CSV table of C-alpha atoms and ligand atoms in Angstrom, one decimal:
chain,number,residue,atom,x,y,z
A,197,UNK,CA,29.1,15.3,-0.4
A,198,UNK,CA,25.3,16.1,-1.2
A,199,UNK,CA,24.6,19.2,-3.0
A,200,UNK,CA,22.9,22.0,-1.0
A,201,UNK,CA,21.1,24.7,-2.0
A,202,UNK,CA,22.9,28.0,-2.2
A,203,UNK,CA,22.1,30.4,0.5
A,204,UNK,CA,23.1,33.2,-2.0
A,205,UNK,CA,20.1,32.3,-4.0
A,206,UNK,CA,17.6,32.6,-1.4
A,207,UNK,CA,15.3,35.0,-3.1
A,208,UNK,CA,14.4,32.1,-5.5
A,209,UNK,CA,13.1,30.5,-2.9
A,210,UNK,CA,10.8,33.4,-2.0
A,211,UNK,CA,9.8,34.5,-5.7
A,212,UNK,CA,6.3,35.2,-6.8
A,213,UNK,CA,7.0,32.6,-9.6
A,214,UNK,CA,7.7,29.8,-7.2
A,215,UNK,CA,4.6,30.6,-5.1
A,216,UNK,CA,2.4,29.8,-8.5
A,217,UNK,CA,3.8,26.4,-8.7
A,218,UNK,CA,4.2,25.5,-5.2
A,219,UNK,CA,1.7,27.2,-3.1
A,220,UNK,CA,2.6,27.0,0.7
A,221,UNK,CA,-1.0,27.9,2.1
A,222,UNK,CA,-2.9,25.5,-0.3
A,223,UNK,CA,0.0,22.5,0.4
A,224,UNK,CA,-0.4,23.4,4.2
A,225,UNK,CA,-4.1,23.8,4.0
A,226,UNK,CA,-4.0,19.8,3.0
A,227,UNK,CA,-2.6,18.9,6.3
A,228,UNK,CA,-5.2,19.4,8.6
A,229,UNK,CA,-3.1,21.2,11.1
A,230,UNK,CA,-4.5,23.1,14.1
A,231,UNK,CA,-3.8,25.6,16.7
A,232,UNK,CA,-2.6,22.5,19.5
A,233,UNK,CA,0.0,21.6,17.1
A,234,UNK,CA,3.7,21.9,17.2
A,235,UNK,CA,5.3,21.7,13.4
A,236,UNK,CA,9.1,21.4,12.6
A,237,UNK,CA,10.2,22.7,9.3
A,238,UNK,CA,13.5,21.3,9.0
A,239,UNK,CA,15.4,22.8,5.8
A,240,UNK,CA,13.5,25.7,6.4
A,241,UNK,CA,15.5,27.9,4.5
A,242,UNK,CA,14.3,31.7,4.2
A,243,UNK,CA,11.0,30.6,5.8
A,244,UNK,CA,8.9,30.0,2.9
A,245,UNK,CA,6.8,27.3,4.5
A,246,UNK,CA,7.6,28.2,8.2
A,247,UNK,CA,5.7,31.7,8.0
A,248,UNK,CA,2.3,30.6,6.7
A,249,UNK,CA,2.6,27.3,8.9
A,250,UNK,CA,2.9,29.6,11.8
A,251,UNK,CA,-0.4,30.9,11.4
A,252,UNK,CA,-1.9,27.6,11.3
A,253,UNK,CA,-0.3,25.9,14.2
A,254,UNK,CA,0.6,26.7,18.1
A,255,UNK,CA,4.8,26.7,17.3
A,256,UNK,CA,6.9,26.2,14.5
A,257,UNK,CA,10.3,25.2,14.8
A,258,UNK,CA,12.4,26.5,11.7
A,259,UNK,CA,15.6,24.5,11.5
A,260,UNK,CA,18.4,24.7,8.7
A,261,UNK,CA,22.2,24.0,8.5
A,262,UNK,CA,22.9,27.3,6.9
A,263,UNK,CA,23.0,30.2,9.2
A,264,UNK,CA,22.4,32.9,6.2
A,265,UNK,CA,19.2,31.2,5.5
A,266,UNK,CA,18.2,31.6,9.5
A,267,UNK,CA,19.3,35.0,9.4
A,268,UNK,CA,16.8,36.1,6.5
A,269,UNK,CA,14.4,34.3,8.2
A,270,UNK,CA,15.0,35.9,11.3
A,271,UNK,CA,14.5,39.7,9.9
A,272,UNK,CA,11.4,38.6,8.0
A,273,UNK,CA,10.1,37.3,12.0
A,274,UNK,CA,11.1,40.4,13.4
A,275,UNK,CA,9.3,42.6,10.7
A,276,UNK,CA,6.2,40.6,11.1
A,277,UNK,CA,6.2,40.6,14.5
A,278,UNK,CA,5.4,36.8,14.6
A,279,UNK,CA,6.2,35.3,18.4
A,280,UNK,CA,5.6,31.4,17.6
A,281,UNK,CA,8.5,30.6,15.2
A,282,UNK,CA,11.7,29.2,16.9
A,283,UNK,CA,14.9,29.3,14.9
A,284,UNK,CA,17.5,26.8,15.4
A,285,UNK,CA,20.8,26.3,13.4
A,286,UNK,CA,20.6,22.6,12.7
A,287,UNK,CA,23.0,19.8,12.0
A,288,UNK,CA,23.4,17.5,8.9
A,289,UNK,CA,22.6,14.5,10.8
A,290,UNK,CA,21.3,15.4,14.2
A,291,UNK,CA,18.0,17.4,15.0
A,292,UNK,CA,18.8,19.4,18.0
A,293,UNK,CA,14.9,19.0,19.3
A,294,UNK,CA,13.8,16.7,22.4
A,295,UNK,CA,12.1,13.5,21.7
A,296,UNK,CA,8.1,13.3,21.2
A,297,UNK,CA,8.2,17.2,20.7
A,298,UNK,CA,6.5,17.4,17.6
A,299,UNK,CA,3.3,16.4,15.7
A,300,UNK,CA,4.5,17.2,12.3
A,301,UNK,CA,7.9,17.3,11.0
A,302,UNK,CA,7.9,19.1,7.4
A,303,UNK,CA,10.6,19.0,4.8
A,304,UNK,CA,10.3,21.1,1.7
A,305,UNK,CA,12.7,20.1,-1.3
A,306,UNK,CA,15.1,19.0,1.4
A,307,UNK,CA,14.9,15.4,1.4
A,308,UNK,CA,17.1,15.4,-1.8
A,309,UNK,CA,19.8,17.3,-0.3
A,310,UNK,CA,20.2,14.9,2.7
A,311,UNK,CA,23.9,13.3,3.2
A,312,UNK,CA,22.6,10.1,5.0
A,313,UNK,CA,18.7,9.8,4.6
A,314,UNK,CA,18.3,6.7,6.5
A,315,UNK,CA,20.3,8.6,9.8
A,316,UNK,CA,18.0,11.5,9.4
A,317,UNK,CA,15.2,9.5,9.5
A,318,UNK,CA,15.8,7.9,12.7
A,319,UNK,CA,16.1,11.4,14.0
A,320,UNK,CA,12.8,12.4,12.9
A,321,UNK,CA,11.6,9.4,14.2
A,322,UNK,CA,12.7,10.3,17.7
A,323,UNK,CA,11.5,14.0,17.6
A,324,UNK,CA,8.1,13.2,16.2
A,325,UNK,CA,5.2,12.0,19.0
A,326,UNK,CA,3.8,8.8,18.7
A,327,UNK,CA,1.0,9.9,16.2
A,328,UNK,CA,3.3,12.4,14.4
A,329,UNK,CA,3.3,12.9,10.9
A,330,UNK,CA,6.4,13.3,8.4
A,331,UNK,CA,5.7,15.3,5.4
A,332,UNK,CA,8.0,15.2,2.6
A,333,UNK,CA,7.6,17.5,-0.7
A,334,UNK,CA,10.1,17.2,-3.3
A,335,UNK,CA,10.8,17.6,-7.0
A,336,UNK,CA,9.4,15.0,-9.3
A,337,UNK,CA,12.4,13.0,-11.1
A,338,UNK,CA,11.5,14.8,-14.3
A,339,UNK,CA,14.0,16.4,-16.5
A,340,UNK,CA,13.5,20.6,-16.3
A,341,UNK,CA,15.0,23.3,-17.1
A,342,UNK,CA,15.1,25.0,-13.4
A,343,UNK,CA,15.3,23.0,-9.8
A,344,UNK,CA,18.0,20.6,-8.9
A,345,UNK,CA,19.7,18.5,-11.7
A,346,UNK,CA,17.7,15.2,-12.8
A,347,UNK,CA,20.3,13.0,-11.2
A,348,UNK,CA,20.1,14.7,-7.8
A,349,UNK,CA,16.1,14.2,-7.6
A,350,UNK,CA,14.4,11.2,-5.8
A,351,UNK,CA,11.3,9.4,-7.2
A,352,UNK,CA,8.5,9.2,-5.1
A,353,UNK,CA,8.6,5.2,-4.7
A,354,UNK,CA,12.2,5.6,-3.8
A,355,UNK,CA,11.4,8.1,-1.0
A,356,UNK,CA,8.7,5.9,0.4
A,357,UNK,CA,11.0,2.9,0.2
A,358,UNK,CA,13.6,4.8,2.0
A,359,UNK,CA,10.7,6.0,4.9
A,360,UNK,CA,9.5,2.1,5.2
A,361,UNK,CA,12.7,1.0,5.5
A,362,UNK,CA,13.5,3.3,8.7
A,363,UNK,CA,10.5,2.9,10.7
A,364,UNK,CA,7.7,5.1,8.7
A,365,UNK,CA,4.3,3.8,6.8
A,366,UNK,CA,2.8,5.9,4.2
A,367,UNK,CA,-0.4,7.3,4.9
A,368,UNK,CA,-0.9,9.7,1.9
A,369,UNK,CA,0.7,10.6,-1.8
A,370,UNK,CA,-0.5,13.3,-3.8
A,371,UNK,CA,0.9,16.1,-5.7
A,372,UNK,CA,2.0,19.4,-4.2
A,373,UNK,CA,1.7,21.2,-7.3
A,374,UNK,CA,2.6,20.5,-11.1
A,375,UNK,CA,6.5,20.1,-10.5
A,376,UNK,CA,6.4,18.5,-6.5
A,377,UNK,CA,5.0,15.6,-5.0
A,378,UNK,CA,3.8,15.4,-1.6
A,379,UNK,CA,4.2,12.2,0.9
A,380,UNK,CA,3.0,12.2,4.4
A,381,UNK,CA,4.0,9.2,6.4
A,382,UNK,CA,3.5,8.3,10.0
A,383,UNK,CA,5.6,6.0,12.4
A,384,UNK,CA,4.8,2.1,11.9
B,65,LIG,C1,16.1,23.9,-1.5
B,65,LIG,S1,16.2,24.5,0.0
B,65,LIG,C2,14.4,24.8,0.6
B,65,LIG,C3,14.4,25.6,1.6
B,65,LIG,C4,12.9,25.6,2.1
B,65,LIG,N1,12.0,24.4,2.4
B,65,LIG,C5,11.7,26.1,1.1
B,65,LIG,O1,11.1,25.3,0.4
B,65,LIG,O2,12.0,27.4,0.7
B,65,LIG,C6,16.7,23.4,1.2
B,65,LIG,C7,17.0,24.0,2.5
B,65,LIG,O3,17.4,22.7,3.5
B,65,LIG,C8,18.7,22.8,4.2
B,65,LIG,N2,19.1,21.3,4.5
B,65,LIG,C9,20.0,20.6,3.5
B,65,LIG,N3,20.2,19.8,4.6
B,65,LIG,C10,19.9,19.8,5.7
B,65,LIG,C11,20.0,19.1,6.9
B,65,LIG,N4,20.4,18.0,6.8
B,65,LIG,N5,19.2,19.6,8.0
B,65,LIG,C12,18.8,20.9,8.2
B,65,LIG,N6,18.7,21.6,6.7
B,65,LIG,C13,18.9,21.2,5.5
B,65,LIG,C14,19.6,23.8,3.1
B,65,LIG,O4,20.4,24.6,3.7
B,65,LIG,C15,18.5,24.4,2.5
B,65,LIG,O5,18.4,25.9,3.0
């Protein structure tokens, strides 16, 4: 089974240090989001991206397979009185959302954790509308003393190839920060 981020360590995801090298606001700012859009944050964890995204779009669906993560996010939503995030417990290879229901599907540091990437991409394709975009931010395949081990990381080329083999085409490729890449794909 693919290694999953331990929900007991969720504090790391919200650390100020992390925001220095992976800034949600500046990365979301690159996506041209607007108030008409629906964004899915798949593998939302404790909502490091879901909460800032909720200020830019009409609605955020925040999904994760770990209820502990969603509990943390629900607390934050309650405290901040946010009304446009819907939190949903997801399944490893099934996204419990209607077809054509999203404009953007974001996965931040999730793609390398997936059990069956091709299968999940078929689900992403179903959920995204015709002009919908898949945004993948993940760890660069470099040796580092934090983040997932080298063997678990995927390089950008491999992610693009997996996307292209599953009905996507690459639209943009850039850096999300010094240690992470950002890929934007559309349905081909
Ligand atoms: C490293 S954490 C990143 C959390 C969040 N995206 C962030 O950047 O703060 C990866 C998260 O993806 C979730 N995850 C892994 N596989 C998943 C899947 N197939 N569907 C939904 N969530 C998944 C894990 O439970 C974990 O919370």
